Coordinates of C-alpha atoms and ligand atoms in Angstrom, one line a residue:
X174 CA 0.0 0.0 0.0
X175 CA 1.2 3.5 -0.8
X176 CA 2.5 5.5 2.1
X177 CA 0.1 8.4 2.8
X178 CA 1.9 11.8 3.0
X179 CA 1.0 15.4 3.7
X180 CA 2.5 18.3 1.8
X181 CA 3.0 21.2 4.3
X182 CA 3.4 24.7 2.8
X183 CA 4.4 27.8 4.6
X184 CA 4.4 30.8 2.3
X185 CA 6.3 33.8 3.7
X186 CA 6.4 37.2 2.2
X187 CA 9.5 36.4 0.1
X188 CA 10.2 32.8 1.1
X189 CA 8.5 29.4 1.0
X190 CA 9.1 26.6 3.5
X191 CA 7.9 23.2 2.6
X192 CA 7.9 19.7 3.9
X193 CA 6.4 16.3 3.2
X194 CA 5.4 14.4 6.3
X195 CA 4.1 11.0 7.3
X196 CA 1.6 12.1 10.0
X197 CA 1.1 8.7 11.4
X198 CA 4.8 7.8 11.8
X199 CA 5.5 11.5 12.7
X200 CA 8.3 11.3 10.1
X201 CA 9.6 14.2 7.9
X202 CA 10.4 12.7 4.5
X203 CA 11.5 15.9 2.8
X204 CA 11.9 19.5 3.8
X205 CA 13.2 22.6 2.2
X206 CA 13.2 26.4 1.8
X207 CA 13.0 28.7 -1.2
X208 CA 14.3 32.2 -0.4
X209 CA 15.6 35.5 -1.8
X210 CA 12.9 35.7 -4.4
X211 CA 14.1 39.0 -5.8
X212 CA 17.7 38.4 -6.1
X213 CA 19.9 35.3 -6.1
X214 CA 17.0 33.0 -5.5
X215 CA 17.4 29.4 -4.4
X216 CA 15.6 26.3 -3.4
X217 CA 17.4 24.2 -0.8
X218 CA 15.9 20.8 0.2
X219 CA 16.8 17.8 2.2
X220 CA 15.8 14.2 1.4
X221 CA 17.1 11.2 3.2
X222 CA 19.6 13.4 5.0
X223 CA 21.1 14.6 1.7
X224 CA 21.1 18.3 1.0
X225 CA 20.3 19.6 -2.5
X226 CA 20.3 23.1 -3.9
X227 CA 19.3 24.9 -7.0
X228 CA 19.9 28.6 -7.6
X229 CA 18.2 30.9 -10.2
X230 CA 19.7 34.1 -11.6
X231 CA 16.3 35.6 -12.2
X232 CA 13.4 36.6 -9.9
X233 CA 11.2 33.8 -8.8
X234 CA 7.7 33.7 -7.4
X235 CA 5.7 31.5 -5.0
X236 CA 3.8 30.0 -8.0
X237 CA 7.1 29.1 -9.7
X238 CA 8.5 27.5 -6.5
X239 CA 5.3 25.4 -5.9
X240 CA 5.4 24.2 -9.6
X241 CA 9.1 23.3 -9.2
X242 CA 8.6 21.4 -6.0
X243 CA 5.7 19.3 -7.4
X244 CA 6.9 18.9 -11.0
X245 CA 10.7 18.4 -10.3
X246 CA 11.3 17.5 -6.7
X247 CA 8.3 15.2 -6.1
X248 CA 9.0 13.6 -9.4
X249 CA 12.6 13.0 -8.7
X250 CA 11.8 11.1 -5.5
X251 CA 8.5 9.5 -6.8
X252 CA 6.4 11.3 -4.1
X253 CA 3.7 12.6 -6.3
X254 CA 1.3 9.7 -5.8
X255 CA 1.8 9.6 -2.1
X256 CA 0.5 13.0 -1.4
X257 CA -3.0 12.8 0.0
X258 CA -3.5 16.3 1.4
X259 CA -2.0 19.7 1.7
X260 CA -1.7 21.7 4.9
X261 CA -1.2 25.4 4.6
X262 CA 0.1 27.5 7.4
X263 CA -2.0 30.7 7.5
X264 CA -0.8 33.6 9.6
X265 CA -4.1 35.2 10.4
X266 CA -7.5 33.7 10.7
X267 CA -9.3 36.7 12.1
X268 CA -12.0 35.7 14.7
X269 CA -13.8 33.2 12.6
X270 CA -11.6 30.1 13.0
X271 CA -11.3 28.3 16.3
X272 CA -9.6 25.3 14.6
X273 CA -7.9 24.2 11.5
X274 CA -10.3 23.8 8.6
X275 CA -10.9 22.3 5.2
X276 CA -10.4 25.1 2.6
X277 CA -13.6 26.0 0.8
X278 CA -14.5 29.1 -1.1
X279 CA -16.1 30.6 2.1
X280 CA -12.9 29.8 4.0
X281 CA -10.8 31.5 1.3
X282 CA -13.0 34.6 1.6
X283 CA -12.4 34.7 5.3
X284 CA -8.7 34.4 4.9
X285 CA -8.8 37.2 2.4
X286 CA -10.8 39.3 4.9
X287 CA -8.2 38.7 7.6
X288 CA -5.5 39.9 5.2
X289 CA -5.9 43.4 6.6
X290 CA -4.2 42.2 9.8
X291 CA -1.4 40.2 8.0
X292 CA -1.0 42.0 4.7
X293 CA 2.4 40.5 4.0
X294 CA 1.3 36.9 4.6
X295 CA -2.4 36.1 4.0
X296 CA -2.5 37.3 0.4
X297 CA 0.5 35.3 -0.6
X298 CA -0.9 32.2 1.2
X299 CA -4.0 32.6 -0.9
X300 CA -1.8 32.5 -4.0
X301 CA -0.4 29.2 -2.7
X302 CA -3.8 27.7 -2.2
X303 CA -5.0 28.7 -5.6
X304 CA -1.9 27.5 -7.3
X305 CA -2.2 24.1 -5.7
X306 CA -5.7 23.8 -7.2
X307 CA -4.2 24.0 -10.7
X308 CA -1.1 21.9 -10.2
X309 CA -2.7 19.2 -8.1
X310 CA -6.3 19.3 -9.3
X311 CA -7.2 15.9 -7.8
X312 CA -6.3 17.3 -4.4
X313 CA -8.1 20.6 -4.8
X314 CA -10.6 19.7 -2.1
X315 CA -8.0 18.2 0.2
X316 CA -6.4 21.4 1.3
X317 CA -6.5 22.4 4.9
X318 CA -5.8 25.8 6.5
X319 CA -3.9 25.8 9.9
X320 CA -4.0 29.2 11.5
X321 CA -1.4 30.7 13.8
X322 CA -4.3 32.5 15.5
X323 CA -6.9 29.8 16.0
X324 CA -5.5 28.2 19.2
X325 CA -6.0 31.6 20.9
X326 CA -9.6 31.9 20.0
X327 CA -10.5 30.4 23.4
X328 CA -9.2 33.5 25.2
X329 CA -11.8 35.2 27.3
X330 CA -13.0 38.7 26.3
X331 CA -11.0 40.4 29.1
X332 CA -7.8 38.9 27.6
X333 CA -8.4 40.0 24.1
X334 CA -10.0 43.4 24.4
X335 CA -7.8 46.5 24.2
X336 CA -8.6 49.6 26.2
X337 CA -9.8 51.4 23.1
X338 CA -13.3 52.8 22.3
X339 CA -15.4 49.6 21.9
X340 CA -16.4 50.5 18.3
X341 CA -12.8 49.6 17.2
X342 CA -13.5 46.1 18.3
X343 CA -17.1 45.9 17.2
X344 CA -16.8 47.6 13.9
X345 CA -13.1 47.0 12.9
X346 CA -12.4 43.8 14.8
X347 CA -9.4 45.3 16.5
X348 CA -8.5 43.0 19.4
X349 CA -5.7 40.6 20.5
X350 CA -5.5 37.6 18.2
X351 CA -2.1 36.2 19.2
X352 CA 0.2 34.1 17.1
X353 CA 2.5 31.0 17.2
X354 CA -0.7 29.1 18.1
X355 CA 0.3 25.9 16.3
X356 CA 3.6 25.8 18.3
X357 CA 2.0 26.6 21.6
X358 CA -0.7 23.9 21.0
X359 CA 1.9 21.3 19.9
X360 CA 4.2 21.8 22.9
X361 CA 1.3 21.8 25.3
X362 CA 0.1 18.5 24.0
X363 CA 3.6 17.0 24.2
X364 CA 4.2 18.4 27.7
X365 CA 0.8 17.0 29.1
X366 CA 1.7 13.6 27.7
X367 CA 5.2 13.7 29.1
X368 CA 3.9 14.6 32.6
X369 CA 1.1 12.1 32.2
X370 CA -1.6 14.6 32.8
X371 CA -4.9 14.7 30.9
X372 CA -4.7 17.6 28.4
X373 CA -8.1 18.8 29.7
X374 CA -6.6 19.2 33.2
X375 CA -3.3 20.6 32.1
X376 CA -2.3 24.2 33.0
X377 CA 1.0 25.7 31.8
X378 CA 2.9 28.7 30.6
X379 CA 4.4 28.1 27.2
X380 CA 7.3 30.3 26.1
X381 CA 8.0 30.2 22.4
X382 CA 11.3 32.1 22.0
X383 CA 12.7 32.5 18.5
X384 CA 13.2 35.4 16.1
X385 CA 9.6 36.2 17.0
X386 CA 8.7 35.4 20.6
X387 CA 5.5 34.9 22.4
X388 CA 4.2 33.5 25.7
X389 CA 0.8 31.9 26.3
X390 CA -1.1 31.1 29.4
X391 CA -2.9 27.7 29.0
X392 CA -5.6 26.5 31.3
X393 CA -7.2 23.0 30.9
X394 CA -5.2 22.7 27.6
X395 CA -6.7 25.9 26.2
X396 CA -5.1 29.3 25.6
X397 CA -6.5 32.0 28.0
X398 CA -4.0 34.8 27.3
X399 CA -1.1 35.4 25.0
X400 CA 1.5 38.1 24.6
X401 CA 1.2 38.9 20.9
X402 CA -1.7 41.1 19.9
X403 CA -3.5 42.2 16.8
X404 CA -0.2 41.4 15.1
X405 CA 3.0 39.8 16.2
X406 CA 4.5 43.2 17.1
X407 CA 3.1 43.3 20.6
X408 CA 4.6 41.6 23.7
X409 CA 8.1 40.5 24.4
X410 CA 11.3 42.2 23.2
X411 CA 12.1 40.1 20.1
X412 CA 14.9 39.6 17.5
X413 CA 14.1 42.8 15.6
X414 CA 10.6 43.7 16.8
X415 CA 10.2 46.1 19.7
X416 CA 7.4 44.3 21.6
X417 CA 5.5 46.5 24.1
X418 CA 6.2 50.2 23.8
X419 CA 4.3 53.3 24.8
X420 CA 2.2 54.2 21.7
X421 CA 3.2 57.8 22.3
X422 CA 6.6 57.0 21.0
X423 CA 5.1 56.6 17.5
X424 CA 3.6 60.2 17.7
X425 CA 7.0 61.5 18.9
X426 CA 8.8 59.9 15.9
X427 CA 6.1 61.2 13.6
X428 CA 5.7 64.8 15.0
X429 CA 9.0 65.6 16.4
X430 CA 11.4 63.5 14.3
X431 CA 9.4 63.9 11.1
X432 CA 9.6 60.2 10.3
X433 CA 7.0 59.0 7.9
X434 CA 4.7 56.0 8.8
X435 CA 6.7 53.5 6.6
X436 CA 9.9 54.5 8.3
X437 CA 8.4 54.1 11.8
X438 CA 6.9 50.7 10.9
X439 CA 10.3 49.6 9.6
X440 CA 12.1 50.7 12.8
X441 CA 9.6 49.0 15.1
X442 CA 9.5 45.7 13.1
X443 CA 13.0 45.4 11.6
X444 CA 15.4 47.5 13.5
X445 CA 14.3 47.2 17.1
X446 CA 14.4 44.4 19.7
X447 CA 17.7 42.7 20.3
X448 CA 19.2 44.0 17.1
X449 CA 18.3 47.6 18.0
X450 CA 19.4 47.3 21.6
X451 CA 22.7 45.6 21.0
X452 CA 23.4 47.5 17.8
X453 CA 25.1 44.4 16.6
X454 CA 22.9 41.3 16.2
X455 CA 19.7 39.5 17.0
X456 CA 21.4 36.1 16.9
X457 CA 21.3 34.6 20.4
X458 CA 24.2 32.3 19.6
X459 CA 26.4 35.4 19.4
X460 CA 24.6 37.1 22.3
X461 CA 25.1 34.1 24.6
X462 CA 28.8 33.9 23.7
X463 CA 29.3 37.6 24.4
X464 CA 27.0 38.2 27.4
X465 CA 29.9 38.6 29.8
X466 CA 32.2 40.4 27.3
X467 CA 30.1 43.1 25.8
X468 CA 28.2 45.7 27.9
X469 CA 25.5 46.5 25.4
X470 CA 24.8 42.8 24.8
X471 CA 24.5 42.3 28.6
X472 CA 22.1 45.2 28.9
X473 CA 20.0 44.1 25.9
X474 CA 19.8 40.5 27.2
X475 CA 18.7 41.7 30.6
X476 CA 15.9 43.8 29.0
X477 CA 14.8 40.6 27.1
X478 CA 14.8 38.6 30.3
X479 CA 13.0 41.3 32.2
X480 CA 10.2 41.3 29.7
X481 CA 10.1 37.5 29.8
X482 CA 9.8 37.2 33.6
X483 CA 7.1 39.9 33.9
X484 CA 5.0 37.9 31.5
X485 CA 5.6 34.5 33.2
X486 CA 4.9 36.0 36.6
X487 CA 1.7 37.8 35.5
X488 CA 0.4 34.6 33.7
X489 CA 1.0 32.5 36.8
X490 CA -1.9 34.2 38.5
X491 CA -4.2 33.3 35.6
X492 CA -3.6 29.6 36.2
X493 CA -6.7 27.7 37.5
X494 CA -5.4 26.4 40.8
X495 CA -2.0 25.2 40.0
X496 CA 0.7 25.5 37.3
X497 CA 1.7 22.0 36.0
X498 CA 4.6 23.2 34.0
X499 CA 6.5 26.0 32.2
X500 CA 7.6 25.1 28.7
X501 CA 10.5 26.5 26.7
X502 CA 10.5 26.1 22.9
X503 CA 11.6 27.9 19.7
X504 CA 15.3 28.4 18.7
X505 CA 16.2 30.3 21.9
X506 CA 13.9 28.4 24.2
X507 CA 15.3 25.1 23.0
X508 CA 18.9 26.1 23.0
X509 CA 19.9 29.0 25.1
X510 CA 21.1 27.7 28.4
X511 CA 21.9 31.2 29.5
X512 CA 18.5 32.7 28.9
X513 CA 16.7 29.8 30.6
X514 CA 19.0 29.9 33.6
X515 CA 18.9 33.7 34.1
X516 CA 15.1 33.7 33.6
X517 CA 14.3 30.9 36.0
X518 CA 16.7 32.3 38.7
X519 CA 14.4 35.3 38.9
X520 CA 11.3 33.2 39.4
X521 CA 12.1 31.5 42.8
X522 CA 9.2 33.3 44.3
X523 CA 6.9 31.2 42.1
X524 CA 8.7 27.9 43.0
X525 CA 10.6 27.5 39.8
X526 CA 14.1 26.1 40.4
X527 CA 16.5 25.1 37.6
X528 CA 18.9 22.2 37.6
X529 CA 22.1 23.6 36.1
X530 CA 23.3 20.3 34.8
X531 CA 20.1 19.3 33.2
X532 CA 19.7 22.8 31.7
X533 CA 23.2 22.5 30.2
X534 CA 22.5 19.1 28.7
X535 CA 19.1 20.0 27.2
X536 CA 19.7 21.6 23.8
X537 CA 19.9 20.9 20.1
X538 CA 16.7 19.1 19.6
X539 CA 16.7 17.4 23.0
X540 CA 13.5 17.2 25.0
X541 CA 13.5 17.0 28.7
X542 CA 12.9 18.4 32.2
X543 CA 15.4 21.0 33.5
X544 CA 14.1 21.7 37.0
X545 CA 15.1 20.3 40.4
X546 CA 12.8 18.0 42.3
X547 CA 11.6 20.9 44.5
X548 CA 10.4 22.9 41.5
X549 CA 7.3 23.0 39.4
X550 CA 8.4 21.1 36.2
X551 CA 10.3 23.2 33.7
X552 CA 10.3 21.5 30.3
X553 CA 12.3 22.1 27.1
X554 CA 10.2 20.8 24.1
X555 CA 11.4 21.2 20.6
X556 CA 8.5 22.6 18.6
X557 CA 7.3 21.0 15.4
X558 CA 4.7 23.2 13.7
X559 CA 5.0 21.2 10.5
X560 CA 4.1 18.0 12.2
X561 CA 1.1 19.6 13.9
X562 CA 0.0 21.0 10.5
X563 CA 0.4 17.6 8.9
X564 CA -1.5 15.8 11.7
X565 CA -4.4 18.4 11.6
X566 CA -4.6 18.1 7.8
X567 CA -4.6 14.3 7.9
X568 CA -7.4 14.2 10.5
X569 CA -9.5 16.8 8.7
X570 CA -9.3 15.2 5.2
X571 CA -10.1 11.8 6.7
X572 CA -13.0 13.1 8.8
X573 CA -11.3 11.7 11.9
X574 CA -12.2 12.9 15.4
X575 CA -10.5 16.2 16.0
Ligands
ADP39 P1 11.9 31.8 13.9 O1 11.1 32.6 14.8 O2 12.4 32.5 12.7 O3 11.3 30.4 13.6 P2 13.8 30.2 15.5 O4 12.7 29.5 16.4 O5 14.5 29.3 14.5 O6 13.2 31.5 14.8 O7 14.8 30.9 16.5 C1 15.9 31.7 16.0 C2 16.7 32.1 17.2 O8 17.2 31.0 17.9 C3 17.8 33.0 16.8 O9 18.0 34.1 17.7 C4 19.0 32.1 17.1 O10 20.2 32.8 17.4 C5 18.5 31.3 18.2 N1 19.3 30.0 18.4 C6 19.4 29.0 17.5 N2 20.3 28.1 17.9 C7 20.8 28.5 19.1 C8 21.7 28.0 20.0 N3 22.4 26.9 19.8 N4 22.0 28.8 21.1 C9 21.4 30.0 21.3 N5 20.4 30.5 20.5 C10 20.1 29.8 19.4

């Protein structure tokens, strides 16, 4: 019998990540990345632990890349007939989607409607969905949308409303939506299983720390608050995003510094965060190596940790009656021994105690507990958004219990 595989597609503004996954065996068969669409574009992929690359001297598009993957790469490895469904990562689902869903014309319209909150992502993700319909017509009704926002649709109204005139919510749907939902959902499930607690009774604080970072408070397996907002700009200090700032800073930049709106947007999203504070880099490998050597790096890192502990501490009071675990994931959460140690050391009051040795050993894809026996469990769980997308897709196209 043919092995049933899911094609997972993540269209970024000028990149496209893809993978082919066996959702039952939880096995990644193929994965790759197309990037630099406007310049020296390339598609890099890995099959059977062998890296392959093709470069193009001209501009490429998402449509071109999808065509290449299906017509050339799938053909090369005879994968075409194994693909039974396609899972699309969709950045913003607005307030309509509480779960992943089969893509219909109505769903497409909603994704389009939510584009106003993710203008660089949703439109290009629609392009991907439409292109698949033409290259894989036999699978046109086997496409599933997995939203970054849907896991957070369980937040109560007091978590998602901003202190703005209510018409901005009622008329314009301006509210907190959150992001990284697929990752928070995945690590929560894995953590509950690891600790042998029913997901429905599991309370935790999930810290996804990567180039973009967010924290989520989870009660009974459901998101009840999260640090990202209408867009991923709110919340923690991130790689290049500023996170929480006084909105008056924007008026200051506009009125007093005469910066136009595009320039301000660019500063807040691309030039701020750890890159802006260190004035060197947003790469935590470099930051970790130089924490004790470079004063600016030390200050920036301490700002990052300060914003992290404030969220963890405030979310701890939202937990039902107990916290079952705190989870670290994402490139920094999974690997930065320094950030985890310095963060947890400041959380003694909440009964979190780190085991230095376990912390040191748990990195580079390792999963495990890094707390002492006196502590509430502190877990490191490598995220796997693609697997989550593949599993959701497989369940939905087969009408399996969700
Ligand atoms: P994205 O949000 O783009 O998915 P990732 O989750 O891949 O980002 O995380 C990227 C971040 O993880 C970068 O800041 C990178 O420096 C950091 N990182 C990756 N590996 C390590 C490591 N071994 N030690 C410390 N930080 C790391």
